[in-house]
């Protein structure tokens, strides 16, 4: 308790001295601005800023690579499930929302995913935009068996026969 009281008093004193230092430096800054003083901004970033930019770029590249791996795994899962005529085992390293989503996909949704580009799969999983005909990534009830949809056969077209046609005569 005593430690927090001393810490609060120290913080208050630092704030008062920072405010007093700022007020006392105003005339000097005004004089420097009037007489052309002051320093130019640095020509390039400091090494600390350059290091931070490099680390952020590396983290972004790593995240993009991770999303690419997830999209590839989803595509392969859909292909294997279509070959097996039913959902197969989901890779254990996938994120939880994807692991809860994949077993609930239907055969038509898997076919849509297989025929889509990898960037489109990636965007669908990230929630940027959806693939038409595929439900968004969410927990779905697992599909036990993919029942193939019955083929809708259309009746053969009926051609009318014209009885008035004469047989073509060949010249002799």
Short mmCIF file of N, CA and C in Angstrom, two decimals:
data_model
loop_
_atom_site.label_atom_id
_atom_site.label_comp_id
_atom_site.label_asym_id
_atom_site.label_seq_id
_atom_site.Cartn_x
_atom_site.Cartn_y
_atom_site.Cartn_z
N UNK A 1 0.83 -1.18 0.00
CA UNK A 1 0.00 0.00 0.00
C UNK A 1 0.88 1.25 0.00
N UNK A 2 1.90 1.24 0.85
CA UNK A 2 2.80 2.38 0.92
C UNK A 2 3.55 2.57 -0.40
N UNK A 3 3.84 1.44 -1.03
CA UNK A 3 4.56 1.49 -2.31
C UNK A 3 3.73 2.20 -3.37
N UNK A 4 2.44 1.93 -3.43
CA UNK A 4 1.58 2.57 -4.42
C UNK A 4 1.40 4.06 -4.13
N UNK A 5 1.39 4.44 -2.85
CA UNK A 5 1.26 5.87 -2.49
C UNK A 5 2.51 6.62 -2.93
N UNK A 6 3.69 6.05 -2.66
CA UNK A 6 4.94 6.68 -3.06
C UNK A 6 5.03 6.76 -4.58
N UNK A 7 4.58 5.72 -5.26
CA UNK A 7 4.59 5.71 -6.72
C UNK A 7 3.67 6.79 -7.29
N UNK A 8 2.52 6.99 -6.70
CA UNK A 8 1.59 8.02 -7.15
C UNK A 8 2.16 9.42 -6.92
N UNK A 9 2.80 9.62 -5.79
CA UNK A 9 3.42 10.94 -5.51
C UNK A 9 4.54 11.20 -6.51
N UNK A 10 5.35 10.18 -6.81
CA UNK A 10 6.43 10.32 -7.79
C UNK A 10 5.90 10.66 -9.17
N UNK A 11 4.83 10.02 -9.57
CA UNK A 11 4.24 10.29 -10.89
C UNK A 11 3.69 11.71 -10.95
N UNK A 12 3.08 12.17 -9.87
CA UNK A 12 2.55 13.54 -9.84
C UNK A 12 3.69 14.55 -9.92
N UNK A 13 4.78 14.31 -9.21
CA UNK A 13 5.92 15.23 -9.27
C UNK A 13 6.55 15.26 -10.67
N UNK A 14 6.66 14.10 -11.31
CA UNK A 14 7.21 14.06 -12.67
C UNK A 14 6.32 14.85 -13.62
N UNK A 15 5.01 14.74 -13.47
CA UNK A 15 4.08 15.47 -14.34
C UNK A 15 4.21 16.97 -14.13
N UNK A 16 4.34 17.41 -12.88
CA UNK A 16 4.47 18.85 -12.59
C UNK A 16 5.76 19.39 -13.18
N UNK A 17 6.88 18.66 -13.01
CA UNK A 17 8.15 19.13 -13.57
C UNK A 17 8.14 19.12 -15.09
N UNK A 18 7.49 18.15 -15.72
CA UNK A 18 7.40 18.11 -17.18
C UNK A 18 6.59 19.30 -17.69
N UNK A 19 5.51 19.64 -17.00
CA UNK A 19 4.70 20.80 -17.39
C UNK A 19 5.48 22.09 -17.21
N UNK A 20 6.20 22.22 -16.11
CA UNK A 20 6.99 23.43 -15.87
C UNK A 20 8.10 23.55 -16.91
N UNK A 21 8.74 22.45 -17.26
CA UNK A 21 9.79 22.48 -18.28
C UNK A 21 9.23 22.88 -19.63
N UNK A 22 8.05 22.42 -19.95
CA UNK A 22 7.42 22.78 -21.23
C UNK A 22 7.08 24.26 -21.28
N UNK A 23 6.56 24.80 -20.17
CA UNK A 23 6.19 26.24 -20.12
C UNK A 23 7.45 27.10 -20.20
N UNK A 24 8.51 26.70 -19.50
CA UNK A 24 9.74 27.49 -19.52
C UNK A 24 10.45 27.45 -20.86
N UNK A 25 10.23 26.40 -21.67
CA UNK A 25 10.92 26.30 -22.95
C UNK A 25 10.19 27.03 -24.07
N UNK A 26 8.97 27.50 -23.85
CA UNK A 26 8.20 28.19 -24.89
C UNK A 26 8.91 29.44 -25.39
N UNK A 27 9.41 30.34 -24.54
CA UNK A 27 10.09 31.53 -25.08
C UNK A 27 11.32 31.17 -25.93
N UNK A 28 12.08 30.18 -25.52
CA UNK A 28 13.25 29.78 -26.29
C UNK A 28 12.85 29.22 -27.65
N UNK A 29 11.79 28.45 -27.70
CA UNK A 29 11.35 27.90 -28.99
C UNK A 29 10.80 28.99 -29.89
N UNK A 30 10.10 29.97 -29.33
CA UNK A 30 9.60 31.09 -30.14
C UNK A 30 10.75 31.90 -30.71
N UNK A 31 11.76 32.17 -29.91
CA UNK A 31 12.92 32.93 -30.39
C UNK A 31 13.64 32.16 -31.48
N UNK A 32 13.79 30.86 -31.34
CA UNK A 32 14.46 30.05 -32.35
C UNK A 32 13.66 30.05 -33.65
N UNK A 33 12.33 30.03 -33.55
CA UNK A 33 11.51 30.06 -34.75
C UNK A 33 11.60 31.41 -35.45
N UNK A 34 11.67 32.51 -34.68
CA UNK A 34 11.76 33.85 -35.28
C UNK A 34 13.10 34.09 -35.96
N UNK A 35 14.17 33.58 -35.39
CA UNK A 35 15.50 33.84 -35.94
C UNK A 35 16.03 32.70 -36.81
N UNK A 36 15.15 31.81 -37.23
CA UNK A 36 15.55 30.75 -38.16
C UNK A 36 16.28 29.60 -37.54
N UNK A 37 16.20 29.47 -36.27
CA UNK A 37 16.87 28.35 -35.60
C UNK A 37 16.05 27.08 -35.72
N UNK A 38 16.50 26.09 -35.11
CA UNK A 38 15.80 24.81 -35.14
C UNK A 38 16.54 23.85 -36.05
N UNK A 39 16.24 22.62 -35.93
CA UNK A 39 16.94 21.63 -36.74
C UNK A 39 15.99 21.03 -37.76
N UNK A 40 16.56 20.62 -38.85
CA UNK A 40 15.78 19.98 -39.91
C UNK A 40 15.45 18.55 -39.48
N UNK A 41 14.37 18.01 -39.99
CA UNK A 41 14.06 16.62 -39.66
C UNK A 41 15.14 15.70 -40.24
N UNK A 42 15.33 14.54 -39.67
CA UNK A 42 16.35 13.63 -40.17
C UNK A 42 16.07 13.22 -41.62
N UNK A 43 17.14 13.04 -42.38
CA UNK A 43 17.01 12.70 -43.79
C UNK A 43 16.40 11.31 -43.97
N UNK A 44 16.73 10.39 -43.10
CA UNK A 44 16.16 9.05 -43.19
C UNK A 44 15.84 8.57 -41.78
N UNK A 45 15.14 7.46 -41.75
CA UNK A 45 14.71 6.91 -40.46
C UNK A 45 15.91 6.46 -39.63
N UNK A 46 15.70 6.46 -38.35
CA UNK A 46 16.73 5.98 -37.44
C UNK A 46 16.84 4.46 -37.55
N UNK A 47 17.93 3.89 -37.09
CA UNK A 47 18.07 2.42 -37.16
C UNK A 47 16.96 1.68 -36.41
N UNK A 48 16.47 2.26 -35.33
CA UNK A 48 15.39 1.60 -34.58
C UNK A 48 14.11 1.52 -35.42
N UNK A 49 13.82 2.60 -36.14
CA UNK A 49 12.62 2.61 -37.00
C UNK A 49 12.81 1.63 -38.16
N UNK A 50 13.99 1.62 -38.76
CA UNK A 50 14.25 0.70 -39.86
C UNK A 50 14.13 -0.75 -39.39
N UNK A 51 14.61 -1.04 -38.18
CA UNK A 51 14.51 -2.39 -37.62
C UNK A 51 13.05 -2.77 -37.40
N UNK A 52 12.27 -1.83 -36.88
CA UNK A 52 10.85 -2.09 -36.65
C UNK A 52 10.11 -2.35 -37.96
N UNK A 53 10.42 -1.57 -38.99
CA UNK A 53 9.79 -1.77 -40.30
C UNK A 53 10.16 -3.14 -40.85
N UNK A 54 11.41 -3.55 -40.71
CA UNK A 54 11.84 -4.86 -41.20
C UNK A 54 11.14 -5.98 -40.44
N UNK A 55 11.00 -5.84 -39.12
CA UNK A 55 10.32 -6.88 -38.33
C UNK A 55 8.84 -6.96 -38.69
N UNK A 56 8.19 -5.80 -38.91
CA UNK A 56 6.78 -5.82 -39.30
C UNK A 56 6.58 -6.46 -40.67
N UNK A 57 7.49 -6.18 -41.61
CA UNK A 57 7.40 -6.79 -42.93
C UNK A 57 7.59 -8.30 -42.85
N UNK A 58 8.53 -8.76 -42.01
CA UNK A 58 8.74 -10.19 -41.84
C UNK A 58 7.53 -10.86 -41.20
N UNK A 59 6.92 -10.20 -40.21
CA UNK A 59 5.72 -10.77 -39.57
C UNK A 59 4.56 -10.84 -40.55
N UNK A 60 4.41 -9.82 -41.40
CA UNK A 60 3.35 -9.82 -42.39
C UNK A 60 3.56 -10.93 -43.42
N UNK A 61 4.81 -11.11 -43.86
CA UNK A 61 5.10 -12.18 -44.81
C UNK A 61 4.83 -13.55 -44.19
N UNK A 62 5.16 -13.71 -42.92
CA UNK A 62 4.91 -14.97 -42.22
C UNK A 62 3.41 -15.23 -42.10
N UNK A 63 2.63 -14.19 -41.82
CA UNK A 63 1.18 -14.35 -41.72
C UNK A 63 0.59 -14.72 -43.08
N UNK A 64 1.04 -14.08 -44.15
CA UNK A 64 0.54 -14.42 -45.48
C UNK A 64 0.88 -15.86 -45.84
N UNK A 65 2.09 -16.30 -45.48
CA UNK A 65 2.49 -17.67 -45.74
C UNK A 65 1.62 -18.65 -44.95
N UNK A 66 1.27 -18.29 -43.73
CA UNK A 66 0.41 -19.14 -42.91
C UNK A 66 -0.98 -19.26 -43.53
N UNK A 67 -1.56 -18.16 -44.01
CA UNK A 67 -2.87 -18.23 -44.66
C UNK A 67 -2.81 -19.05 -45.94
N UNK A 68 -1.70 -18.97 -46.66
CA UNK A 68 -1.53 -19.77 -47.87
C UNK A 68 -1.51 -21.26 -47.52
N UNK A 69 -0.80 -21.62 -46.45
CA UNK A 69 -0.75 -23.02 -46.02
C UNK A 69 -2.14 -23.51 -45.62
N UNK A 70 -2.92 -22.67 -44.94
CA UNK A 70 -4.28 -23.05 -44.53
C UNK A 70 -5.16 -23.27 -45.75
N UNK A 71 -5.08 -22.36 -46.74
CA UNK A 71 -5.89 -22.50 -47.95
C UNK A 71 -5.49 -23.77 -48.72
N UNK A 72 -4.20 -24.08 -48.79
CA UNK A 72 -3.75 -25.31 -49.45
C UNK A 72 -4.30 -26.54 -48.73
N UNK A 73 -4.27 -26.52 -47.40
CA UNK A 73 -4.77 -27.66 -46.63
C UNK A 73 -6.27 -27.85 -46.84
N UNK A 74 -7.01 -26.76 -46.91
CA UNK A 74 -8.46 -26.85 -47.16
C UNK A 74 -8.72 -27.44 -48.53
N UNK A 75 -7.97 -26.97 -49.53
CA UNK A 75 -8.15 -27.48 -50.90
C UNK A 75 -7.85 -28.97 -50.94
N UNK A 76 -6.76 -29.41 -50.32
CA UNK A 76 -6.41 -30.82 -50.32
C UNK A 76 -7.44 -31.65 -49.55
N UNK A 77 -7.97 -31.11 -48.46
CA UNK A 77 -8.99 -31.82 -47.71
C UNK A 77 -10.22 -32.03 -48.58
N UNK A 78 -10.63 -31.00 -49.32
CA UNK A 78 -11.81 -31.12 -50.19
C UNK A 78 -11.58 -32.15 -51.29
N UNK A 79 -10.38 -32.16 -51.89
CA UNK A 79 -10.07 -33.13 -52.94
C UNK A 79 -10.13 -34.54 -52.38
N UNK A 80 -9.48 -34.76 -51.24
CA UNK A 80 -9.48 -36.09 -50.63
C UNK A 80 -10.89 -36.53 -50.23
N UNK A 81 -11.70 -35.61 -49.75
CA UNK A 81 -13.07 -35.94 -49.37
C UNK A 81 -13.91 -36.28 -50.58
N UNK A 82 -13.70 -35.57 -51.68
CA UNK A 82 -14.45 -35.89 -52.90
C UNK A 82 -14.05 -37.25 -53.44
N UNK A 83 -12.77 -37.58 -53.37
CA UNK A 83 -12.32 -38.90 -53.83
C UNK A 83 -12.89 -40.00 -52.95
N UNK A 84 -12.94 -39.75 -51.63
CA UNK A 84 -13.44 -40.76 -50.68
C UNK A 84 -14.96 -40.77 -50.59
N UNK A 85 -15.65 -39.90 -51.28
CA UNK A 85 -17.11 -39.78 -51.22
C UNK A 85 -17.62 -39.51 -49.81
N UNK A 86 -16.88 -38.75 -49.04
CA UNK A 86 -17.29 -38.37 -47.71
C UNK A 86 -16.18 -37.63 -47.00
N UNK A 87 -16.52 -36.94 -45.94
CA UNK A 87 -15.50 -36.18 -45.21
C UNK A 87 -14.40 -37.08 -44.66
N UNK A 88 -13.16 -36.64 -44.81
CA UNK A 88 -12.01 -37.36 -44.27
C UNK A 88 -11.54 -36.64 -43.01
N UNK A 89 -10.50 -37.14 -42.40
CA UNK A 89 -9.98 -36.53 -41.17
C UNK A 89 -9.41 -35.13 -41.46
N UNK A 90 -9.70 -34.22 -40.56
CA UNK A 90 -9.24 -32.84 -40.69
C UNK A 90 -7.84 -32.73 -40.09
N UNK A 91 -6.91 -32.05 -40.78
CA UNK A 91 -5.57 -31.88 -40.19
C UNK A 91 -5.66 -31.18 -38.83
N UNK A 92 -4.90 -31.69 -37.87
CA UNK A 92 -5.01 -31.19 -36.50
C UNK A 92 -4.38 -29.81 -36.32
N UNK A 93 -3.52 -29.37 -37.21
CA UNK A 93 -2.83 -28.09 -37.03
C UNK A 93 -3.65 -26.90 -37.52
N UNK A 94 -4.78 -27.15 -38.16
CA UNK A 94 -5.61 -26.05 -38.65
C UNK A 94 -6.22 -25.28 -37.48
N UNK A 95 -6.57 -24.01 -37.68
CA UNK A 95 -7.22 -23.24 -36.61
C UNK A 95 -8.57 -23.86 -36.22
N UNK A 96 -8.98 -23.65 -35.00
CA UNK A 96 -10.23 -24.24 -34.50
C UNK A 96 -11.45 -23.92 -35.34
N UNK A 97 -11.65 -22.65 -35.75
CA UNK A 97 -12.85 -22.39 -36.57
C UNK A 97 -12.87 -23.20 -37.86
N UNK A 98 -11.71 -23.39 -38.48
CA UNK A 98 -11.65 -24.15 -39.72
C UNK A 98 -11.90 -25.63 -39.44
N UNK A 99 -11.36 -26.14 -38.32
CA UNK A 99 -11.58 -27.55 -37.97
C UNK A 99 -13.05 -27.82 -37.67
N UNK A 100 -13.77 -26.84 -37.16
CA UNK A 100 -15.20 -27.02 -36.88
C UNK A 100 -16.04 -26.82 -38.13
N UNK A 101 -15.48 -26.17 -39.15
CA UNK A 101 -16.22 -25.84 -40.37
C UNK A 101 -16.10 -26.94 -41.42
N UNK A 102 -14.92 -27.48 -41.62
CA UNK A 102 -14.69 -28.43 -42.70
C UNK A 102 -15.59 -29.67 -42.66
N UNK A 103 -15.76 -30.35 -41.53
CA UNK A 103 -16.60 -31.56 -41.55
C UNK A 103 -18.07 -31.29 -41.87
N UNK A 104 -18.51 -30.06 -41.79
CA UNK A 104 -19.90 -29.74 -42.09
C UNK A 104 -20.16 -29.35 -43.52
N UNK A 105 -19.11 -29.31 -44.35
CA UNK A 105 -19.30 -28.93 -45.76
C UNK A 105 -19.98 -30.06 -46.53
N UNK A 106 -20.76 -29.67 -47.52
CA UNK A 106 -21.41 -30.65 -48.38
C UNK A 106 -20.52 -30.93 -49.58
N UNK A 107 -20.90 -31.92 -50.37
CA UNK A 107 -20.13 -32.26 -51.55
C UNK A 107 -20.11 -31.11 -52.55
N UNK A 108 -21.25 -30.42 -52.69
CA UNK A 108 -21.29 -29.29 -53.63
C UNK A 108 -20.37 -28.17 -53.18
N UNK A 109 -20.33 -27.90 -51.88
CA UNK A 109 -19.43 -26.86 -51.37
C UNK A 109 -17.97 -27.26 -51.58
N UNK A 110 -17.66 -28.55 -51.37
CA UNK A 110 -16.29 -29.01 -51.59
C UNK A 110 -15.90 -28.88 -53.07
N UNK A 111 -16.82 -29.18 -53.97
CA UNK A 111 -16.54 -29.02 -55.40
C UNK A 111 -16.31 -27.56 -55.75
N UNK A 112 -17.08 -26.66 -55.13
CA UNK A 112 -16.88 -25.23 -55.36
C UNK A 112 -15.51 -24.79 -54.88
N UNK A 113 -15.09 -25.28 -53.72
CA UNK A 113 -13.78 -24.91 -53.18
C UNK A 113 -12.66 -25.44 -54.07
N UNK A 114 -12.81 -26.69 -54.54
CA UNK A 114 -11.77 -27.28 -55.39
C UNK A 114 -11.64 -26.51 -56.70
N UNK A 115 -12.72 -26.01 -57.22
CA UNK A 115 -12.66 -25.30 -58.50
C UNK A 115 -12.29 -23.83 -58.34
N UNK A 116 -12.15 -23.35 -57.11
CA UNK A 116 -11.80 -21.94 -56.89
C UNK A 116 -10.29 -21.77 -56.84
N UNK A 117 -9.84 -20.54 -57.03
CA UNK A 117 -8.42 -20.23 -56.91
C UNK A 117 -8.02 -20.21 -55.45
N UNK A 118 -6.73 -20.44 -55.20
CA UNK A 118 -6.24 -20.50 -53.82
C UNK A 118 -6.41 -19.16 -53.11
N UNK A 119 -6.25 -18.05 -53.83
CA UNK A 119 -6.42 -16.74 -53.20
C UNK A 119 -7.88 -16.53 -52.79
N UNK A 120 -8.81 -17.05 -53.58
CA UNK A 120 -10.23 -16.93 -53.23
C UNK A 120 -10.55 -17.77 -51.99
N UNK A 121 -9.95 -18.95 -51.89
CA UNK A 121 -10.15 -19.79 -50.70
C UNK A 121 -9.60 -19.06 -49.48
N UNK A 122 -8.41 -18.49 -49.65
CA UNK A 122 -7.77 -17.75 -48.56
C UNK A 122 -8.64 -16.59 -48.10
N UNK A 123 -9.19 -15.84 -49.05
CA UNK A 123 -10.03 -14.69 -48.70
C UNK A 123 -11.32 -15.16 -48.03
N UNK A 124 -11.86 -16.30 -48.47
CA UNK A 124 -13.09 -16.81 -47.85
C UNK A 124 -12.84 -17.21 -46.40
N UNK A 125 -11.72 -17.89 -46.16
CA UNK A 125 -11.41 -18.34 -44.80
C UNK A 125 -11.13 -17.15 -43.89
N UNK A 126 -10.47 -16.12 -44.43
CA UNK A 126 -10.16 -14.94 -43.62
C UNK A 126 -11.40 -14.06 -43.41
N UNK A 127 -12.46 -14.29 -44.18
CA UNK A 127 -13.68 -13.50 -44.04
C UNK A 127 -13.65 -12.21 -44.84
N UNK A 128 -12.72 -12.10 -45.79
CA UNK A 128 -12.65 -10.88 -46.60
C UNK A 128 -13.80 -10.82 -47.59
N UNK A 129 -14.04 -11.92 -48.29
CA UNK A 129 -15.23 -12.06 -49.12
C UNK A 129 -15.52 -13.54 -49.27
N UNK A 130 -16.75 -13.86 -49.61
CA UNK A 130 -17.16 -15.25 -49.62
C UNK A 130 -17.14 -15.87 -51.00
N UNK A 131 -17.00 -17.18 -51.02
CA UNK A 131 -17.15 -17.93 -52.25
C UNK A 131 -18.64 -18.20 -52.46
N UNK A 132 -19.16 -17.94 -53.64
CA UNK A 132 -20.58 -18.21 -53.87
C UNK A 132 -20.88 -19.70 -53.72
N UNK A 133 -21.89 -20.02 -52.94
CA UNK A 133 -22.29 -21.41 -52.75
C UNK A 133 -21.58 -22.10 -51.61
N UNK A 134 -20.72 -21.39 -50.87
CA UNK A 134 -20.01 -21.97 -49.74
C UNK A 134 -20.36 -21.15 -48.50
N UNK A 135 -20.79 -21.84 -47.45
CA UNK A 135 -21.12 -21.14 -46.21
C UNK A 135 -19.87 -20.56 -45.57
N UNK A 136 -20.03 -19.47 -44.82
CA UNK A 136 -18.88 -18.84 -44.18
C UNK A 136 -18.29 -19.77 -43.13
N UNK A 137 -17.06 -19.47 -42.74
CA UNK A 137 -16.36 -20.29 -41.76
C UNK A 137 -17.03 -20.09 -40.40
N UNK A 138 -17.64 -21.16 -39.93
CA UNK A 138 -18.35 -21.16 -38.67
C UNK A 138 -18.50 -22.61 -38.23
N UNK A 139 -18.90 -22.83 -37.02
CA UNK A 139 -19.10 -24.19 -36.55
C UNK A 139 -20.33 -24.78 -37.24
N UNK A 140 -20.12 -25.88 -37.95
CA UNK A 140 -21.21 -26.56 -38.65
C UNK A 140 -21.36 -27.96 -38.09
N UNK A 141 -22.57 -28.47 -38.16
CA UNK A 141 -22.80 -29.85 -37.74
C UNK A 141 -22.11 -30.77 -38.74
N UNK A 142 -21.34 -31.75 -38.26
CA UNK A 142 -20.62 -32.64 -39.19
C UNK A 142 -21.57 -33.44 -40.06
N UNK A 143 -21.20 -33.57 -41.31
CA UNK A 143 -21.96 -34.38 -42.25
C UNK A 143 -21.41 -35.80 -42.16
N UNK A 144 -22.29 -36.76 -41.88
CA UNK A 144 -21.83 -38.14 -41.71
C UNK A 144 -21.46 -38.78 -43.04
N UNK A 145 -22.28 -38.55 -44.03
CA UNK A 145 -22.05 -39.20 -45.32
C UNK A 145 -22.53 -38.27 -46.41
N UNK A 146 -21.75 -38.19 -47.45
CA UNK A 146 -22.16 -37.37 -48.58
C UNK A 146 -23.01 -38.23 -49.49
N UNK A 147 -24.27 -37.93 -49.55
CA UNK A 147 -25.15 -38.67 -50.44
C UNK A 147 -25.09 -37.99 -51.81
N UNK A 148 -24.73 -38.73 -52.81
CA UNK A 148 -24.69 -38.10 -54.13
C UNK A 148 -26.10 -37.70 -54.54
N UNK A 149 -26.18 -36.55 -55.14
CA UNK A 149 -27.49 -36.08 -55.58
C UNK A 149 -27.92 -36.91 -56.79
N UNK A 150 -29.18 -37.27 -56.82
CA UNK A 150 -29.62 -38.06 -57.98
C UNK A 150 -29.53 -37.21 -59.24
N UNK A 151 -29.08 -37.87 -60.28
CA UNK A 151 -28.95 -37.16 -61.56
C UNK A 151 -30.33 -36.86 -62.10
N UNK A 152 -30.52 -35.66 -62.50
CA UNK A 152 -31.79 -35.24 -63.09
C UNK A 152 -31.71 -35.48 -64.60
N UNK A 153 -32.33 -36.52 -65.02
CA UNK A 153 -32.30 -36.82 -66.46
C UNK A 153 -33.45 -36.10 -67.12
N UNK A 154 -33.13 -35.48 -68.20
CA UNK A 154 -34.17 -34.82 -68.98
C UNK A 154 -34.62 -35.77 -70.07
N UNK A 155 -35.90 -35.74 -70.35
CA UNK A 155 -36.38 -36.64 -71.40
C UNK A 155 -35.77 -36.25 -72.75
N UNK A 156 -35.58 -37.26 -73.55
CA UNK A 156 -35.01 -37.03 -74.88
C UNK A 156 -35.97 -36.18 -75.69
N UNK A 157 -35.46 -35.29 -76.52
CA UNK A 157 -36.35 -34.46 -77.32
C UNK A 157 -37.09 -35.31 -78.35
N UNK A 158 -38.32 -34.95 -78.58
CA UNK A 158 -39.15 -35.66 -79.55
C UNK A 158 -39.13 -34.85 -80.83
N UNK A 159 -38.78 -35.53 -81.90
CA UNK A 159 -38.75 -34.87 -83.20
C UNK A 159 -39.99 -35.27 -83.98
N UNK A 160 -40.61 -34.30 -84.58
CA UNK A 160 -41.79 -34.57 -85.39
C UNK A 160 -41.33 -35.05 -86.77
N UNK A 161 -42.01 -36.05 -87.28
CA UNK A 161 -41.66 -36.58 -88.60
C UNK A 161 -42.69 -36.07 -89.58
N UNK A 162 -42.19 -35.52 -90.67
CA UNK A 162 -43.08 -34.97 -91.70
C UNK A 162 -43.35 -36.07 -92.72
N UNK A 163 -44.59 -36.50 -92.80
CA UNK A 163 -44.95 -37.60 -93.68
C UNK A 163 -45.05 -37.17 -95.14
N UNK A 164 -45.05 -35.90 -95.41
CA UNK A 164 -45.21 -35.43 -96.79
C UNK A 164 -43.89 -35.38 -97.54
N UNK A 165 -42.80 -35.63 -96.84
CA UNK A 165 -41.50 -35.56 -97.52
C UNK A 165 -41.35 -36.74 -98.45
N UNK A 166 -40.93 -36.46 -99.62
CA UNK A 166 -40.66 -37.54 -100.56
C UNK A 166 -39.18 -37.87 -100.47
N UNK A 167 -38.90 -39.07 -100.83
CA UNK A 167 -37.49 -39.49 -100.81
C UNK A 167 -36.75 -38.70 -101.88
N UNK A 168 -35.58 -38.35 -101.56
CA UNK A 168 -34.77 -37.58 -102.50
C UNK A 168 -34.44 -38.45 -103.69
N UNK A 169 -34.61 -37.90 -104.88
CA UNK A 169 -34.32 -38.66 -106.08
C UNK A 169 -32.90 -38.38 -106.51
N UNK A 170 -32.27 -39.43 -106.88
CA UNK A 170 -30.92 -39.30 -107.37
C UNK A 170 -30.94 -39.23 -108.87
N UNK A 171 -30.12 -38.37 -109.38
CA UNK A 171 -30.07 -38.35 -110.86
C UNK A 171 -29.40 -39.63 -111.37
N UNK A 172 -29.89 -40.12 -112.46
CA UNK A 172 -29.37 -41.36 -113.00
C UNK A 172 -28.21 -41.17 -113.90
#
